[in-house]
CSV table of C-alpha atoms in Angstrom, one decimal:
chain,number,residue,atom,x,y,z
N,1,UNK,CA,-93.0,-7.3,-46.9
N,2,UNK,CA,-89.7,-8.3,-48.7
N,3,UNK,CA,-88.1,-5.0,-47.8
N,4,UNK,CA,-89.1,-5.3,-44.2
N,5,UNK,CA,-87.7,-8.8,-43.9
N,6,UNK,CA,-84.4,-7.5,-45.5
N,7,UNK,CA,-84.2,-4.7,-43.0
N,8,UNK,CA,-84.8,-7.2,-40.1
N,9,UNK,CA,-81.9,-9.3,-41.5
N,10,UNK,CA,-79.5,-6.3,-41.7
N,11,UNK,CA,-80.5,-5.4,-38.2
N,12,UNK,CA,-79.7,-8.9,-37.0
N,13,UNK,CA,-76.5,-8.9,-38.8
N,14,UNK,CA,-75.6,-5.4,-37.3
N,15,UNK,CA,-76.4,-6.6,-33.7
N,16,UNK,CA,-74.2,-9.7,-34.1
N,17,UNK,CA,-71.4,-7.6,-35.5
N,18,UNK,CA,-71.8,-5.0,-32.8
N,19,UNK,CA,-71.6,-7.7,-30.0
N,20,UNK,CA,-68.5,-9.3,-31.8
N,21,UNK,CA,-66.9,-5.9,-32.0
N,22,UNK,CA,-67.5,-5.4,-28.4
N,23,UNK,CA,-66.0,-8.7,-27.5
N,24,UNK,CA,-63.0,-8.1,-29.6
N,25,UNK,CA,-62.6,-4.5,-28.0
N,26,UNK,CA,-62.8,-6.2,-24.4
N,27,UNK,CA,-60.2,-8.6,-25.5
N,28,UNK,CA,-58.0,-5.8,-26.9
N,29,UNK,CA,-58.4,-3.8,-23.6
N,30,UNK,CA,-57.4,-6.9,-21.7
N,31,UNK,CA,-54.3,-7.4,-23.9
N,32,UNK,CA,-53.3,-3.8,-23.3
N,33,UNK,CA,-53.7,-4.2,-19.5
N,34,UNK,CA,-51.6,-7.4,-19.7
N,35,UNK,CA,-48.9,-5.6,-21.7
N,36,UNK,CA,-48.9,-2.8,-19.2
N,37,UNK,CA,-48.6,-5.3,-16.4
N,38,UNK,CA,-45.8,-7.0,-18.0
N,39,UNK,CA,-44.0,-3.8,-18.6
N,40,UNK,CA,-44.4,-2.8,-14.9
N,41,UNK,CA,-43.2,-6.2,-13.7
N,42,UNK,CA,-40.2,-5.9,-16.1
N,43,UNK,CA,-39.3,-2.4,-14.8
N,44,UNK,CA,-39.6,-3.5,-11.3
N,45,UNK,CA,-37.5,-6.6,-12.0
N,46,UNK,CA,-34.9,-4.5,-13.7
N,47,UNK,CA,-34.8,-2.0,-10.8
N,48,UNK,CA,-34.4,-5.0,-8.4
N,49,UNK,CA,-31.7,-6.5,-10.4
N,50,UNK,CA,-29.8,-3.2,-10.6
N,51,UNK,CA,-30.1,-2.7,-6.7
N,52,UNK,CA,-28.9,-6.4,-6.2
N,53,UNK,CA,-26.0,-5.8,-8.5
N,54,UNK,CA,-25.0,-2.7,-6.7
N,55,UNK,CA,-25.3,-4.6,-3.4
N,56,UNK,CA,-23.2,-7.4,-4.7
N,57,UNK,CA,-20.5,-5.1,-6.0
N,58,UNK,CA,-20.4,-3.4,-2.5
N,59,UNK,CA,-20.0,-6.7,-0.8
N,60,UNK,CA,-17.3,-7.9,-3.2
N,61,UNK,CA,-15.4,-4.7,-2.7
N,62,UNK,CA,-15.6,-5.1,1.0
N,63,UNK,CA,-14.4,-8.6,0.8
N,64,UNK,CA,-11.5,-7.8,-1.4
N,65,UNK,CA,-10.5,-5.0,1.0
N,66,UNK,CA,-10.6,-7.3,4.1
N,67,UNK,CA,-8.7,-10.1,2.2
N,68,UNK,CA,-6.1,-7.5,1.3
N,69,UNK,CA,-5.7,-6.7,5.0
N,70,UNK,CA,-5.5,-10.4,5.9
N,71,UNK,CA,-2.9,-11.0,3.4
N,72,UNK,CA,-0.6,-8.5,4.9
N,73,UNK,CA,-0.7,-10.4,8.2
N,74,UNK,CA,2.8,-11.7,9.1
N,75,UNK,CA,4.3,-9.6,6.3
N,76,UNK,CA,6.6,-7.5,8.6
N,77,UNK,CA,10.0,-6.7,7.2
N,78,UNK,CA,11.9,-9.0,9.8
N,79,UNK,CA,9.6,-11.9,9.9
N,80,UNK,CA,8.5,-12.0,6.2
N,81,UNK,CA,12.0,-12.2,4.8
N,82,UNK,CA,13.1,-14.7,7.6
N,83,UNK,CA,10.1,-17.1,6.8
N,84,UNK,CA,10.7,-16.6,3.1
N,85,UNK,CA,14.3,-17.7,3.3
N,86,UNK,CA,13.2,-21.0,5.0
N,87,UNK,CA,10.2,-21.7,2.6
N,88,UNK,CA,7.6,-20.8,5.3
N,89,UNK,CA,6.0,-17.7,3.7
N,90,UNK,CA,2.8,-19.7,2.7
N,91,UNK,CA,2.7,-21.8,5.8
N,92,UNK,CA,-0.7,-22.2,7.6
N,93,UNK,CA,-1.2,-19.8,10.4
N,94,UNK,CA,-2.9,-20.6,13.7
N,95,UNK,CA,-5.6,-17.8,13.4
N,96,UNK,CA,-6.7,-19.3,10.0
N,97,UNK,CA,-8.1,-22.4,11.9
N,98,UNK,CA,-10.0,-20.5,14.8
N,99,UNK,CA,-13.5,-19.1,15.2
N,100,UNK,CA,-14.3,-17.3,18.5
N,101,UNK,CA,-17.5,-16.1,20.0
N,102,UNK,CA,-18.1,-12.5,18.9
N,103,UNK,CA,-17.0,-10.0,21.4
N,104,UNK,CA,-14.2,-12.0,22.8
N,105,UNK,CA,-11.7,-11.4,19.9
N,106,UNK,CA,-9.5,-9.1,21.9
N,107,UNK,CA,-9.5,-11.4,24.8
N,108,UNK,CA,-8.1,-14.3,22.6
N,109,UNK,CA,-5.6,-11.7,21.2
N,110,UNK,CA,-4.4,-10.6,24.5
N,111,UNK,CA,-3.8,-14.1,25.8
N,112,UNK,CA,-2.1,-15.6,22.7
N,113,UNK,CA,-0.2,-12.5,21.5
N,114,UNK,CA,2.2,-13.5,18.8
N,115,UNK,CA,1.0,-17.2,19.2
N,116,UNK,CA,-2.1,-16.1,17.4
N,117,UNK,CA,0.1,-15.9,14.3
N,118,UNK,CA,1.9,-19.0,15.0
N,119,UNK,CA,3.4,-20.8,12.0
N,120,UNK,CA,2.5,-24.4,11.3
N,121,UNK,CA,5.6,-26.8,10.8
N,122,UNK,CA,5.7,-30.5,10.0
N,123,UNK,CA,8.3,-31.2,12.7
N,124,UNK,CA,9.1,-29.1,15.7
N,125,UNK,CA,12.6,-30.5,15.7
N,126,UNK,CA,13.1,-28.1,12.6
N,127,UNK,CA,13.4,-25.2,15.1
N,128,UNK,CA,16.6,-26.6,16.5
N,129,UNK,CA,18.3,-25.3,13.4
N,130,UNK,CA,17.3,-21.8,14.3
N,131,UNK,CA,18.4,-21.5,17.9
N,132,UNK,CA,21.9,-20.8,19.2
N,133,UNK,CA,24.9,-23.1,18.3
N,134,UNK,CA,23.0,-25.1,15.5
N,135,UNK,CA,24.7,-23.5,12.6
N,136,UNK,CA,21.9,-21.5,11.1
N,137,UNK,CA,23.9,-19.1,8.9
N,138,UNK,CA,20.8,-17.0,8.2
N,139,UNK,CA,20.4,-15.9,11.8
N,140,UNK,CA,18.0,-16.7,14.7
N,141,UNK,CA,14.3,-16.3,14.5
N,142,UNK,CA,12.4,-13.1,15.0
N,143,UNK,CA,9.7,-12.9,17.6
N,144,UNK,CA,7.4,-15.7,16.3
N,145,UNK,CA,5.8,-19.0,17.5
N,146,UNK,CA,5.6,-22.3,15.7
N,147,UNK,CA,3.4,-25.4,16.2
N,148,UNK,CA,2.6,-28.8,14.7
N,149,UNK,CA,-0.7,-30.3,14.2
N,150,UNK,CA,-1.6,-33.6,15.9
N,151,UNK,CA,-3.7,-35.6,13.5
N,152,UNK,CA,-4.7,-38.9,15.0
N,153,UNK,CA,-2.7,-38.3,18.2
N,154,UNK,CA,-4.2,-35.3,19.7
N,155,UNK,CA,-4.9,-35.9,23.3
N,156,UNK,CA,-8.4,-35.2,24.7
N,157,UNK,CA,-8.8,-31.8,26.2
N,158,UNK,CA,-11.4,-33.0,28.6
N,159,UNK,CA,-14.5,-31.1,29.6
N,160,UNK,CA,-14.5,-27.4,29.0
N,161,UNK,CA,-15.9,-25.3,31.8
N,162,UNK,CA,-18.4,-22.6,30.7
N,163,UNK,CA,-16.6,-19.6,32.1
N,164,UNK,CA,-13.2,-20.4,30.3
N,165,UNK,CA,-11.9,-18.7,27.3
N,166,UNK,CA,-11.4,-22.1,25.6
N,167,UNK,CA,-15.2,-22.6,25.8
N,168,UNK,CA,-15.5,-19.5,23.6
N,169,UNK,CA,-13.2,-20.7,21.0
N,170,UNK,CA,-14.0,-23.3,18.2
N,171,UNK,CA,-11.3,-24.9,16.4
N,172,UNK,CA,-12.0,-25.3,12.7
N,173,UNK,CA,-9.3,-27.9,12.6
N,174,UNK,CA,-9.3,-30.9,15.2
N,175,UNK,CA,-5.6,-31.3,14.9
N,176,UNK,CA,-5.0,-28.0,16.9
N,177,UNK,CA,-7.5,-28.9,19.7
N,178,UNK,CA,-4.8,-29.9,22.1
N,179,UNK,CA,-2.7,-26.9,21.3
N,180,UNK,CA,-5.4,-24.6,22.3
N,181,UNK,CA,-6.2,-26.4,25.3
N,182,UNK,CA,-2.5,-26.0,26.3
N,183,UNK,CA,-2.3,-22.3,25.5
N,184,UNK,CA,-5.6,-21.3,27.0
N,185,UNK,CA,-5.4,-23.4,30.2
N,186,UNK,CA,-6.4,-21.7,33.4
N,187,UNK,CA,-7.8,-18.6,31.4
N,188,UNK,CA,-11.4,-17.8,32.7
N,189,UNK,CA,-13.7,-15.1,31.5
N,190,UNK,CA,-15.4,-12.1,33.3
N,191,UNK,CA,-17.3,-9.4,31.7
N,192,UNK,CA,-15.3,-6.6,33.0
N,193,UNK,CA,-12.4,-5.7,35.3
N,194,UNK,CA,-14.6,-5.0,38.3
N,195,UNK,CA,-16.2,-8.5,38.1
N,196,UNK,CA,-12.8,-10.1,37.7
N,197,UNK,CA,-11.4,-8.2,40.8
N,198,UNK,CA,-14.4,-9.2,42.8
N,199,UNK,CA,-13.9,-12.9,41.9
N,200,UNK,CA,-10.2,-13.2,42.0
N,201,UNK,CA,-10.2,-15.0,45.3
N,202,UNK,CA,-11.6,-18.0,43.4
N,203,UNK,CA,-8.6,-18.2,41.2
N,204,UNK,CA,-6.4,-21.3,41.6
N,205,UNK,CA,-2.5,-21.0,41.1
N,206,UNK,CA,-1.8,-20.4,37.5
N,207,UNK,CA,-5.2,-19.2,36.6
N,208,UNK,CA,-6.4,-15.7,35.5
N,209,UNK,CA,-9.4,-13.8,34.3
N,210,UNK,CA,-9.6,-12.2,31.0
N,211,UNK,CA,-12.4,-9.7,29.8
N,212,UNK,CA,-13.8,-8.9,26.4
N,213,UNK,CA,-11.5,-6.0,26.2
N,214,UNK,CA,-8.5,-8.1,26.7
N,215,UNK,CA,-7.6,-7.0,30.3
N,216,UNK,CA,-6.0,-9.7,32.3
N,217,UNK,CA,-6.5,-10.1,36.1
N,218,UNK,CA,-4.8,-12.6,38.3
N,219,UNK,CA,-5.0,-13.2,42.1
N,220,UNK,CA,-2.3,-10.3,42.7
N,221,UNK,CA,-2.1,-8.4,39.3
N,222,UNK,CA,-3.9,-6.4,36.6
N,223,UNK,CA,-2.7,-6.2,33.1
N,224,UNK,CA,-4.4,-3.7,30.6
N,225,UNK,CA,-4.6,-4.7,27.0
N,226,UNK,CA,-4.0,-2.3,24.1
N,227,UNK,CA,-3.5,-3.5,20.4
N,228,UNK,CA,0.1,-3.3,19.4
N,229,UNK,CA,0.4,-5.3,16.3
N,230,UNK,CA,-0.9,-5.9,12.7
N,231,UNK,CA,-2.9,-9.0,14.2
N,232,UNK,CA,-5.3,-6.7,15.9
N,233,UNK,CA,-8.8,-7.4,14.4
N,234,UNK,CA,-7.7,-10.4,12.4
N,235,UNK,CA,-10.2,-12.9,13.9
N,236,UNK,CA,-13.2,-10.3,13.5
N,237,UNK,CA,-12.1,-9.7,9.8
N,238,UNK,CA,-11.9,-13.5,9.3
N,239,UNK,CA,-15.5,-13.9,10.5
N,240,UNK,CA,-16.6,-11.0,8.3
N,241,UNK,CA,-15.0,-12.5,5.4
N,242,UNK,CA,-16.8,-15.8,5.9
N,243,UNK,CA,-20.1,-13.9,6.3
N,244,UNK,CA,-19.4,-11.9,3.2
N,245,UNK,CA,-18.6,-15.0,1.2
N,246,UNK,CA,-22.0,-16.4,2.3
N,247,UNK,CA,-23.7,-13.2,1.3
N,248,UNK,CA,-22.0,-13.1,-2.2
N,249,UNK,CA,-23.2,-16.6,-2.8
N,250,UNK,CA,-26.8,-15.8,-1.9
N,251,UNK,CA,-26.6,-12.6,-4.0
N,252,UNK,CA,-25.3,-14.6,-6.9
N,253,UNK,CA,-28.2,-17.0,-6.6
N,254,UNK,CA,-30.6,-14.2,-6.3
N,255,UNK,CA,-29.3,-12.6,-9.3
N,256,UNK,CA,-29.6,-15.9,-11.3
N,257,UNK,CA,-33.2,-16.1,-10.1
N,258,UNK,CA,-34.1,-12.5,-11.2
N,259,UNK,CA,-32.4,-13.0,-14.5
N,260,UNK,CA,-34.4,-16.1,-15.1
N,261,UNK,CA,-37.6,-14.2,-14.1
N,262,UNK,CA,-36.8,-11.4,-16.6
N,263,UNK,CA,-36.3,-13.9,-19.4
N,264,UNK,CA,-39.6,-15.5,-18.7
N,265,UNK,CA,-41.3,-12.0,-18.8
N,266,UNK,CA,-39.7,-11.4,-22.3
N,267,UNK,CA,-40.8,-14.8,-23.5
N,268,UNK,CA,-44.4,-14.3,-22.2
């Protein structure tokens, strides 16, 4: 009887230890699965971070290339030196304050021509020193336009009709709203030359139609547009630069979030 009791005790102890071992084995398997899951998540996060890094590098390279092109605007040999001699090399340019509806960039370029790259002055009277008989020893100005802003004194441009080019242009600076209203006055829009020709009978004196391709149609004439200067595409590039700047900011925020996630995985 004593031996039988000892055997029963040993068997009970064995059952308990077997159950405890099974519990620990299940816990170990769970930990292994958790570690494998963390490793998988870390690899996925690392791959995502690398892809985001490559995308950000591509966006930044594109932005740098576009910025370099924009920096060359107005750097022609004649105008660049002329402006530099008069301390205007860094002056604000009109196109820098404009945003136009996508697809109508060539139209605005065709209408404004060199005025699209007009240089901002503090006083228009300064131009008197650069025209004949005013004693400018450095020579007359090249083909270039100048303007002044009108902060606090800009006249109301009035209601803008929906078919005008002015309705498709947004001024990023209220000070040049009157300037745009003057320069784009009477310019209406049509989708193509055919439509412009059909509707030209509705044009008042001084009005004309412009198409997205930059072609101009008046009551008795047609003028076809072809890019002929370094300004071509400046507005589209400016818009893309703005979009890229937004994309870069978002990519940097995403990269920071992924970096924090990876850190959390390492600390888990």
